Coordinates of C-alpha atoms in Angstrom, one line a residue:
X26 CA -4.2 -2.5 2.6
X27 CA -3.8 0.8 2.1
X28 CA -1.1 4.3 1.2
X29 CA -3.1 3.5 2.5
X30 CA -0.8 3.9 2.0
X31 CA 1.2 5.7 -0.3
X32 CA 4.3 3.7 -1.2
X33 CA 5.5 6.5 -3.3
X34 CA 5.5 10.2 -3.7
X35 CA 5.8 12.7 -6.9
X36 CA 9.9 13.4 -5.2
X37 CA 10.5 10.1 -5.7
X38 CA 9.5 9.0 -9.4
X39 CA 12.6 10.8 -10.8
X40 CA 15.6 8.6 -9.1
X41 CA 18.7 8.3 -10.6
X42 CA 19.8 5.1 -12.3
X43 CA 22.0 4.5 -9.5
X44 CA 19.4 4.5 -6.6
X45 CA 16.5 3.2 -8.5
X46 CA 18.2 1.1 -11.0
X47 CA 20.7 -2.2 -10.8
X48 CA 23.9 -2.3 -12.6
X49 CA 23.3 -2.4 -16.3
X50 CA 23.9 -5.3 -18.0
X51 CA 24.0 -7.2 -14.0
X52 CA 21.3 -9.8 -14.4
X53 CA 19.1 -8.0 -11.9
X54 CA 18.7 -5.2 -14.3
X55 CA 16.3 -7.8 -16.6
X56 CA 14.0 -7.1 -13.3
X57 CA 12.9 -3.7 -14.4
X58 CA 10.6 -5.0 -17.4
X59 CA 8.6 -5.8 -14.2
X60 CA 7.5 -2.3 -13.7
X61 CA 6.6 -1.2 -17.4
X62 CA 3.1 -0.1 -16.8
X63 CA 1.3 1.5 -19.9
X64 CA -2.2 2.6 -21.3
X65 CA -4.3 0.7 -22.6
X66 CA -3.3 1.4 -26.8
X67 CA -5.9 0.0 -28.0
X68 CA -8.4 2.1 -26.5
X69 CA -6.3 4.8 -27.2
X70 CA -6.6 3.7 -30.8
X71 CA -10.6 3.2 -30.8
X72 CA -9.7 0.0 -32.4
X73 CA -12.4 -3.0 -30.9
X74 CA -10.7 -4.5 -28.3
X75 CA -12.3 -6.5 -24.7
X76 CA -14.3 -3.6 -23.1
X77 CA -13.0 -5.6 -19.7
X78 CA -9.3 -4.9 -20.7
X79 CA -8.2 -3.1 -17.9
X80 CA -7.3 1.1 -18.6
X81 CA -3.8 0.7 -17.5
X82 CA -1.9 -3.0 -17.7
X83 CA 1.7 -4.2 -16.4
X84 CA 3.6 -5.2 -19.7
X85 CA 6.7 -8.3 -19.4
X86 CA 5.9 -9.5 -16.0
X87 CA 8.5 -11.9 -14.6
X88 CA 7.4 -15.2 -12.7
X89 CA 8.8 -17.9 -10.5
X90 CA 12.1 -16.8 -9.8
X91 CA 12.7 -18.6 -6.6
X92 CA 14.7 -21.7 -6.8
X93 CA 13.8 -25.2 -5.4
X94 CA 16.0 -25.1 -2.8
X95 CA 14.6 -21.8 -1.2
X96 CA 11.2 -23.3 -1.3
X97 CA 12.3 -25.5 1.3
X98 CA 13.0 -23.1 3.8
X99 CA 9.0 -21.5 4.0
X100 CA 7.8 -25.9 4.1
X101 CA 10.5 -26.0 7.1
X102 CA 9.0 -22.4 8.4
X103 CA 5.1 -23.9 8.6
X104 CA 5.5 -24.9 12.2
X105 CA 7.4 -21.1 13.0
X106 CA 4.2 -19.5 11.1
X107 CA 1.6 -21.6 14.0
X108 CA 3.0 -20.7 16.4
X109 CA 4.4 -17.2 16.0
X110 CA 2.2 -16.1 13.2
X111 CA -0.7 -16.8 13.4
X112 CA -0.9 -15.3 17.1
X113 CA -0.9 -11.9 15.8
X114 CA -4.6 -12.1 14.1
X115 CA -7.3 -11.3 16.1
X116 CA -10.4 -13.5 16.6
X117 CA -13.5 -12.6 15.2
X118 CA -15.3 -12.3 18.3
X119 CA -13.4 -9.8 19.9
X120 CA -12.6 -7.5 16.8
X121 CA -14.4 -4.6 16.1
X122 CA -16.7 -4.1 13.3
X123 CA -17.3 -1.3 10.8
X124 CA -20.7 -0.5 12.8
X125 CA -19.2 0.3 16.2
X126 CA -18.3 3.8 14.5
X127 CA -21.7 4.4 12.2
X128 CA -24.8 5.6 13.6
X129 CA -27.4 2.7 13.9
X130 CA -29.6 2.5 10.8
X131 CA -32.5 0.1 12.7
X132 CA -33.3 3.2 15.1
X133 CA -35.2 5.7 13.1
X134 CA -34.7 9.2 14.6
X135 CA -31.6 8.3 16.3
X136 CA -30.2 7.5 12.7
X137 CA -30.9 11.2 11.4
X138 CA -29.7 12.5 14.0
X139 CA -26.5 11.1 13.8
X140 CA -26.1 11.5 10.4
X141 CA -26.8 15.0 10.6
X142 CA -24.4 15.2 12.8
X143 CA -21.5 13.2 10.6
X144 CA -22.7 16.0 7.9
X145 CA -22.4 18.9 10.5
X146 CA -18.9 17.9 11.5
X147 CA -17.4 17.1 7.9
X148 CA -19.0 20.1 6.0
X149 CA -15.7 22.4 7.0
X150 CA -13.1 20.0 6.2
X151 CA -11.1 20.9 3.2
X152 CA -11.8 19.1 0.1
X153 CA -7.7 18.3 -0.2
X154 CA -8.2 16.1 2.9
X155 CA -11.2 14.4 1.2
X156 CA -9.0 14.1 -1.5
X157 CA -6.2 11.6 0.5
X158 CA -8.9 9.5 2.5
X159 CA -11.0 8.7 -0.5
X160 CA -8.0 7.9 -2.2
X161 CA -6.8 5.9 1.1
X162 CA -9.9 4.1 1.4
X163 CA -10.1 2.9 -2.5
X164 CA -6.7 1.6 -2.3
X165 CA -8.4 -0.6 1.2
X166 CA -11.5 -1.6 -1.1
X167 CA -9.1 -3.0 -4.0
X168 CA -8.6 -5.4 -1.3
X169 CA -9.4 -8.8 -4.1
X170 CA -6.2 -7.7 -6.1
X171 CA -4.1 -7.8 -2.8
X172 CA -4.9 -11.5 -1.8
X173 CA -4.9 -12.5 -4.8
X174 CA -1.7 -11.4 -5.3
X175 CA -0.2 -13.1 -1.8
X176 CA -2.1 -16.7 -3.4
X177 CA 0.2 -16.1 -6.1
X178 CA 3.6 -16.8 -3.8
X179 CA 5.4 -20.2 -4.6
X180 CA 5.4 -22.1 -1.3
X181 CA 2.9 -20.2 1.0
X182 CA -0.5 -19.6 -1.2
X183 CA -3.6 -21.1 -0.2
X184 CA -4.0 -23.8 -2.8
X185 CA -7.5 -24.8 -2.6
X186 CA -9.5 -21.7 -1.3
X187 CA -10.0 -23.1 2.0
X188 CA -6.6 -24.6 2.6
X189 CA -5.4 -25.0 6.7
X190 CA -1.7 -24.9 6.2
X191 CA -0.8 -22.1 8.4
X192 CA 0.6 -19.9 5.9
X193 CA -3.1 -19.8 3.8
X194 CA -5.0 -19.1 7.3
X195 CA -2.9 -16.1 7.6
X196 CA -3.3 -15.0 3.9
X197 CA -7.7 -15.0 4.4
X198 CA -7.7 -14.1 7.9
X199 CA -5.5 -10.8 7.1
X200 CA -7.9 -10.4 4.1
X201 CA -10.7 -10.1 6.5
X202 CA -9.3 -8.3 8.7
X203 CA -8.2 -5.3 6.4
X204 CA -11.7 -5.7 4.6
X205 CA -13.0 -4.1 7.7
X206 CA -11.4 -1.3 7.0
X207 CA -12.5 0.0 3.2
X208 CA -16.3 -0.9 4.6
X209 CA -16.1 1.5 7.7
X210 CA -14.3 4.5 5.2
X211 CA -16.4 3.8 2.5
X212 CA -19.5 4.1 4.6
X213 CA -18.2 7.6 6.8
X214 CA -17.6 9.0 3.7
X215 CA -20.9 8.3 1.8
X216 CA -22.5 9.2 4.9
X217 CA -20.7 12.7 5.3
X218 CA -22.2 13.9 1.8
X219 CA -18.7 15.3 1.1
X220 CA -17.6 13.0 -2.1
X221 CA -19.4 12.0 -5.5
X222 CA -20.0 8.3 -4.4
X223 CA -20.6 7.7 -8.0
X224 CA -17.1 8.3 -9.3
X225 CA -15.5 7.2 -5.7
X226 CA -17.1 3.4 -7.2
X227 CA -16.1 3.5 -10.7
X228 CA -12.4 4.4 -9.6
X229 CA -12.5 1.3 -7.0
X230 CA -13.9 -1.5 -9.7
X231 CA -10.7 0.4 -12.7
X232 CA -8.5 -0.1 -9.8
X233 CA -9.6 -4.1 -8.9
X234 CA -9.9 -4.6 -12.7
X235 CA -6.2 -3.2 -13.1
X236 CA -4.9 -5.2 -10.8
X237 CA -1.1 -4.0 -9.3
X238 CA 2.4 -4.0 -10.3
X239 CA 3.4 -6.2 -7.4
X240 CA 7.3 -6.9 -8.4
X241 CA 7.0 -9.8 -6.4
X242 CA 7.6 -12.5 -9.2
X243 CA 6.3 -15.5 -7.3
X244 CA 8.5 -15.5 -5.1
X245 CA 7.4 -15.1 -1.1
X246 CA 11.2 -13.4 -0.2
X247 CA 9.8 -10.5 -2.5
X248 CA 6.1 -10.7 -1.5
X249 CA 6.7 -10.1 2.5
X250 CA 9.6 -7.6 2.2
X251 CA 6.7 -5.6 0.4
X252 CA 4.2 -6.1 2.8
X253 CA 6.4 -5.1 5.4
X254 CA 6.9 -1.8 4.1
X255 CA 3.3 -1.4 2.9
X256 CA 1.8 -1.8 6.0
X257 CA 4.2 0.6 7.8
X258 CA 3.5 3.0 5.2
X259 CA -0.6 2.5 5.4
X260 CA 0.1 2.8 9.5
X261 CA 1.7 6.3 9.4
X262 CA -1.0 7.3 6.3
X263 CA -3.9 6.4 8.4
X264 CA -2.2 7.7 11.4
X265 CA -1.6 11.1 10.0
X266 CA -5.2 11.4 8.4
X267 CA -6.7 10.6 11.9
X268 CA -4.0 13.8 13.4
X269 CA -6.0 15.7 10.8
X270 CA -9.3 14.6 11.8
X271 CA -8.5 15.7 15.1
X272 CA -7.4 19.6 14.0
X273 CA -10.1 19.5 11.9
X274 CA -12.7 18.6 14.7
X275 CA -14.1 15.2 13.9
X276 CA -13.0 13.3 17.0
X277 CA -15.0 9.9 15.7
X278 CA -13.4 10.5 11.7
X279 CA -9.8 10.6 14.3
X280 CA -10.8 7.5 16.1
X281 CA -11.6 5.7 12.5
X282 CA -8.7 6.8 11.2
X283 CA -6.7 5.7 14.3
X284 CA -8.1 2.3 14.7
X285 CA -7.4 1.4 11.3
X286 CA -3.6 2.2 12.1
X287 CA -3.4 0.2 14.8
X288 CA -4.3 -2.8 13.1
X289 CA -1.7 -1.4 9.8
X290 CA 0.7 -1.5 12.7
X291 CA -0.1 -5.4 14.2
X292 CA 0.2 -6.7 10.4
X293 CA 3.4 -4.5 10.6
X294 CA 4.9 -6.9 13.3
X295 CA 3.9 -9.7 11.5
X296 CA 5.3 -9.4 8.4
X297 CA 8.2 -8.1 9.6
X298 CA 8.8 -11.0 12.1
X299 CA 8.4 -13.5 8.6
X300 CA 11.5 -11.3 7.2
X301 CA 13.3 -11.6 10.4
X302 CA 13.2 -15.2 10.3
X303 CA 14.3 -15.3 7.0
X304 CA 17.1 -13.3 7.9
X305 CA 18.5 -15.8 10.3
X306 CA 17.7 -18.9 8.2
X307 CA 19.0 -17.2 4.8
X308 CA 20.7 -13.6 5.6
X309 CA 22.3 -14.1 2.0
X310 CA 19.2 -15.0 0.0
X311 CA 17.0 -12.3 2.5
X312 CA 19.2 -9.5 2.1
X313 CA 19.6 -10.3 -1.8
X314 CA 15.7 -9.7 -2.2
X315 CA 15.6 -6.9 -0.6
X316 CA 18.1 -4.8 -1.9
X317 CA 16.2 -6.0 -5.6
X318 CA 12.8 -4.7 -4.3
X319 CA 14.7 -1.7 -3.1
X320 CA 16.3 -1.3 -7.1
X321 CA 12.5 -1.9 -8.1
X322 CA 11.1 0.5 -5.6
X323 CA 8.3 -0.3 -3.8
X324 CA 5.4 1.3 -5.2
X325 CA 2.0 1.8 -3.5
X326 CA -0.5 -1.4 -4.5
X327 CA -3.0 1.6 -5.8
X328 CA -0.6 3.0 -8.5
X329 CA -3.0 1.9 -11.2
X330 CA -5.7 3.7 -9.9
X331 CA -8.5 5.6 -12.4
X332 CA -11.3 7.5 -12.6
X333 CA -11.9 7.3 -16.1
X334 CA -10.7 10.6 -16.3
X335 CA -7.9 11.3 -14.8
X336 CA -4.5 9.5 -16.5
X337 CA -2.2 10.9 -13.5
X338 CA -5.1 10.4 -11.5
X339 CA -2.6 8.2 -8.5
X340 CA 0.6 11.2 -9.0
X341 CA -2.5 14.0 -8.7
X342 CA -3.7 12.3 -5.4
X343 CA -0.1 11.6 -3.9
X344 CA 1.3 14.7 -4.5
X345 CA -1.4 16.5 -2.4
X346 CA -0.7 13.5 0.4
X347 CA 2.6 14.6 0.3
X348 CA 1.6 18.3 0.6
X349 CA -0.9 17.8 3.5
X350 CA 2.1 15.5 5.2
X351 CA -0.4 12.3 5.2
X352 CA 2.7 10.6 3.4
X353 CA 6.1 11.8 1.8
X354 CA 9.1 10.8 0.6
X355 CA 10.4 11.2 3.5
X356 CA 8.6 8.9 5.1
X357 CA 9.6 6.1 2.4
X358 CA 13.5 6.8 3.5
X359 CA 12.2 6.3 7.1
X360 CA 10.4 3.3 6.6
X361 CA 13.4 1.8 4.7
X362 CA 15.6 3.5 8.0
X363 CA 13.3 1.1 10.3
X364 CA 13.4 -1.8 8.4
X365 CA 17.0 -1.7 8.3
X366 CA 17.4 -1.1 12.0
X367 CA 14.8 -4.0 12.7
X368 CA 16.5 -6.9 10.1
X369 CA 20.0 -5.5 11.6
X370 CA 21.0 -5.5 7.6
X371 CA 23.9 -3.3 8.7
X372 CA 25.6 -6.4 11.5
X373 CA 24.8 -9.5 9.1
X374 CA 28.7 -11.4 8.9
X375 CA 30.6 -13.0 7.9
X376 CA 28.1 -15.5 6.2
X377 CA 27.2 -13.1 3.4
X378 CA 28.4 -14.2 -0.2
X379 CA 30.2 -11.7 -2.6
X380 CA 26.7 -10.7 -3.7
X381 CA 24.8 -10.2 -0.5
X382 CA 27.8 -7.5 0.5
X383 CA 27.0 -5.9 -2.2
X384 CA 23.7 -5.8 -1.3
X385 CA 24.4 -5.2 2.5
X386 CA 26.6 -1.9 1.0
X387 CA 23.7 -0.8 -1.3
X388 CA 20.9 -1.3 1.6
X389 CA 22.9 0.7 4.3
X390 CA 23.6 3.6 2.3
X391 CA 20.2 3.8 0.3
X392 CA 18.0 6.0 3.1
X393 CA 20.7 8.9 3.3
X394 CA 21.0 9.2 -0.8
X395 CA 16.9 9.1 -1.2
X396 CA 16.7 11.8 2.1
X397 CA 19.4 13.8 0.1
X398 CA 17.4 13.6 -3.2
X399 CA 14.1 14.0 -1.8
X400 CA 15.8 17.3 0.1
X401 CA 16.7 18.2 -3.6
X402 CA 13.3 17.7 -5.5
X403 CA 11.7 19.8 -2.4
X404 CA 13.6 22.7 -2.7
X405 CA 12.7 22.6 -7.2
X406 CA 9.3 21.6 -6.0
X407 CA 9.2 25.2 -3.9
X408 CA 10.1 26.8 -7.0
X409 CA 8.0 26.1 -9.0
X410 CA 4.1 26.7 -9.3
X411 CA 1.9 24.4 -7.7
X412 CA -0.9 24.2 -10.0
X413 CA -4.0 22.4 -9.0
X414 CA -5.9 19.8 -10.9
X415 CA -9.9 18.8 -10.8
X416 CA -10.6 15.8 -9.2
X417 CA -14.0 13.6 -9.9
X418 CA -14.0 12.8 -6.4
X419 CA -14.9 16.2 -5.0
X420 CA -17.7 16.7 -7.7
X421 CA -14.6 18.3 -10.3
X422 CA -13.5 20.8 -7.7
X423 CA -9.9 22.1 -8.1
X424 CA -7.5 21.1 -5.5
X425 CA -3.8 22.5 -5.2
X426 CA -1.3 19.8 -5.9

């Protein structure tokens, strides 16, 4: 599950109240304690705390916020998620696997060759590329935090581990699907020599020990409006990074990078076909959730990420994402433009309460005010001197942000 990925950009963290904030005092504005991530203080203190204490934590979550009676509606959805669900997996047999695209390690000669090859191909790609697909592929290899996360939603997690309803087949059978994809990058890039491998790990087991700042509250309205938009954002990330492979000459890195997006873009449908059926069984509730996550903002499931170095270590590695054009902020106004467009928020009637118009008003006007800020931030951006900062991942090199 990547920006892959990124779910936000440096052009984006400075909103105004009234795009990324609810009405103060409006009960929705309670929601932001959701997002208070911090350090760690008492590390920063040197006082003796749990050395397993994650680096960064998510301070005053809020849980179970869906009511009884929307429950209901996902039990009523289970034969809706076997048949039109479950469809969009893939079985094992005829998936591909991580070692279609790696050389074959049980044929000596063959093997070296290969890899010599990888090494000869990658050696002139810019480090700033390296930069976004070792930060893409961590955010695919914190893959635990992301199911865990889903077997947290009221009314569709898996509640044994090895559940059948249809809901937690989807939930393990997208988790193998998308573990495919963190094994094949993982493996290219130790392969292509190109990274430190050593700090590429330690970031990946900080980022599963961190966990993520999920805003979904228990509640499976929030959980697959999220998931919607993250895997059209990991789809145009891993999409772009496979354009780049291409310019940069490595047609297999292009082929990865491409096959990974298709599948970002099948989990795409899916998740955006379990928010169009909550649309027509609960437009109010639906479009009530989604203009809260939009308050929230979504932010990328990686925004916790460390190196043990690096405190801005996830702003560092979006900002050059959104320099190379592997993912901006305009991208996140485009994928809330398509989402919009596909759940028709703009022609829900006459069935919307006081508070869903509110919402529906909110929602329709929200992609032209974040296009008009992101225009905005640019242009000071422009101004202003890059800099560049040293990242771990590139053995300390400088990259420009």
């Amino acid at each position: 599950m990547s920006i892959a990925l990124l779910l936000t950009s440096p052009v984006m963290t400075h909103m105004p109240a009234s795009i990324a904030s609810p009405h103060r005092g409006s009960s929705a504005s309670r929601l932001l304690q959701v997002s208070c991530v911090t350090k760690n203080h008492a590390r920063n203190k040197n006082v003796t705390c749990n050395s397993f204490r994650p680096i960064k934590e998510v301070n005053n979550q809020i849980i179970h916020t869906i009511p009884p009676e929307k429950l209901e509606i996902f039990k009523s959805m289970d034969n809706w998620a076997e048949t039109k669900l479950l469809p969009y997996l893939k079985p094992v047999e005829d998936s591909w696997q991580p070692q279609d695209f790696l050389p074959a390690p049980e044929t000596d000669d063959a093997f070296y060759d290969q890899v010599r090859e990888i090494r000869e191909r990658t050696k002139e790609i810019p480090d700033d590329y390296f930069v976004v697909l070792v930060g893409d592929m961590i955010t695919e290899e914190a893959l635990p935090t992301y199911q865990t996360t889903l077997n947290t939603l009221d009314g569709v997690k898996d509640e044994t581990g090895g559940s059948l309803s249809p809901w937690a087949v989807w939930i393990r059978a997208w988790t193998a699907e998308e573990n495919r994809h963190g094994d094949l990058l993982n493996k290219y890039l130790y392969l292509c020599g190109r990274v430190d491998m050593r700090h590429v790990e330690r970031t990946i087991q900080y980022l599963i020990g961190s966990g993520m700042d999920s805003k979904f509250e228990n509640n499976p309205y929030n959980g697959f409006i999220y998931t919607s938009f993250q895997e059209r954002a990991t789809f145009i990330s891993h999409g772009n990074t496979a354009r780049l492979a291409t310019t940069y000459g490595d047609t297999t890195l292009a082929k990865i990078c491409g096959t990974i997006a298709a599948d970002e873009k099948r989990h795409e449908t899916a998740y955006t076909k379990i928010v169009e059926k909550l649309f027509e069984l609960d437009p109010d509730g639906t479009v009530q959730a989604l203009a809260s996550m939009m308050r929230k903002r979504i932010t990328m499931p990686a925004h916790l990420m460390h190196d043990g170095r690096d405190d801005e270590l996830f702003d560092h590695y979006a900002a050059v994402a959104q320099r190379i054009g592997v993912y901006t902020a305009a991208d996140y106004a485009g994928i809330l433009e398509f989402l919009l467009g596909r759940w028709k928020v703009e022609s829900l009637g006459s069935g919307l309460s006081g508070e869903g118009r509110k919402a529906q008003e909110y929602l329709c006007t929200l992609p032209q005010r974040i296009k008009r800020l992101e225009e905005r931030a640019s242009e000071r951006v422009k101004r202003q001197s890059k800099g560049s900062v040293s990242f771990s991942w590139v053995f300390g090199r400088d990259v420009e942000l």
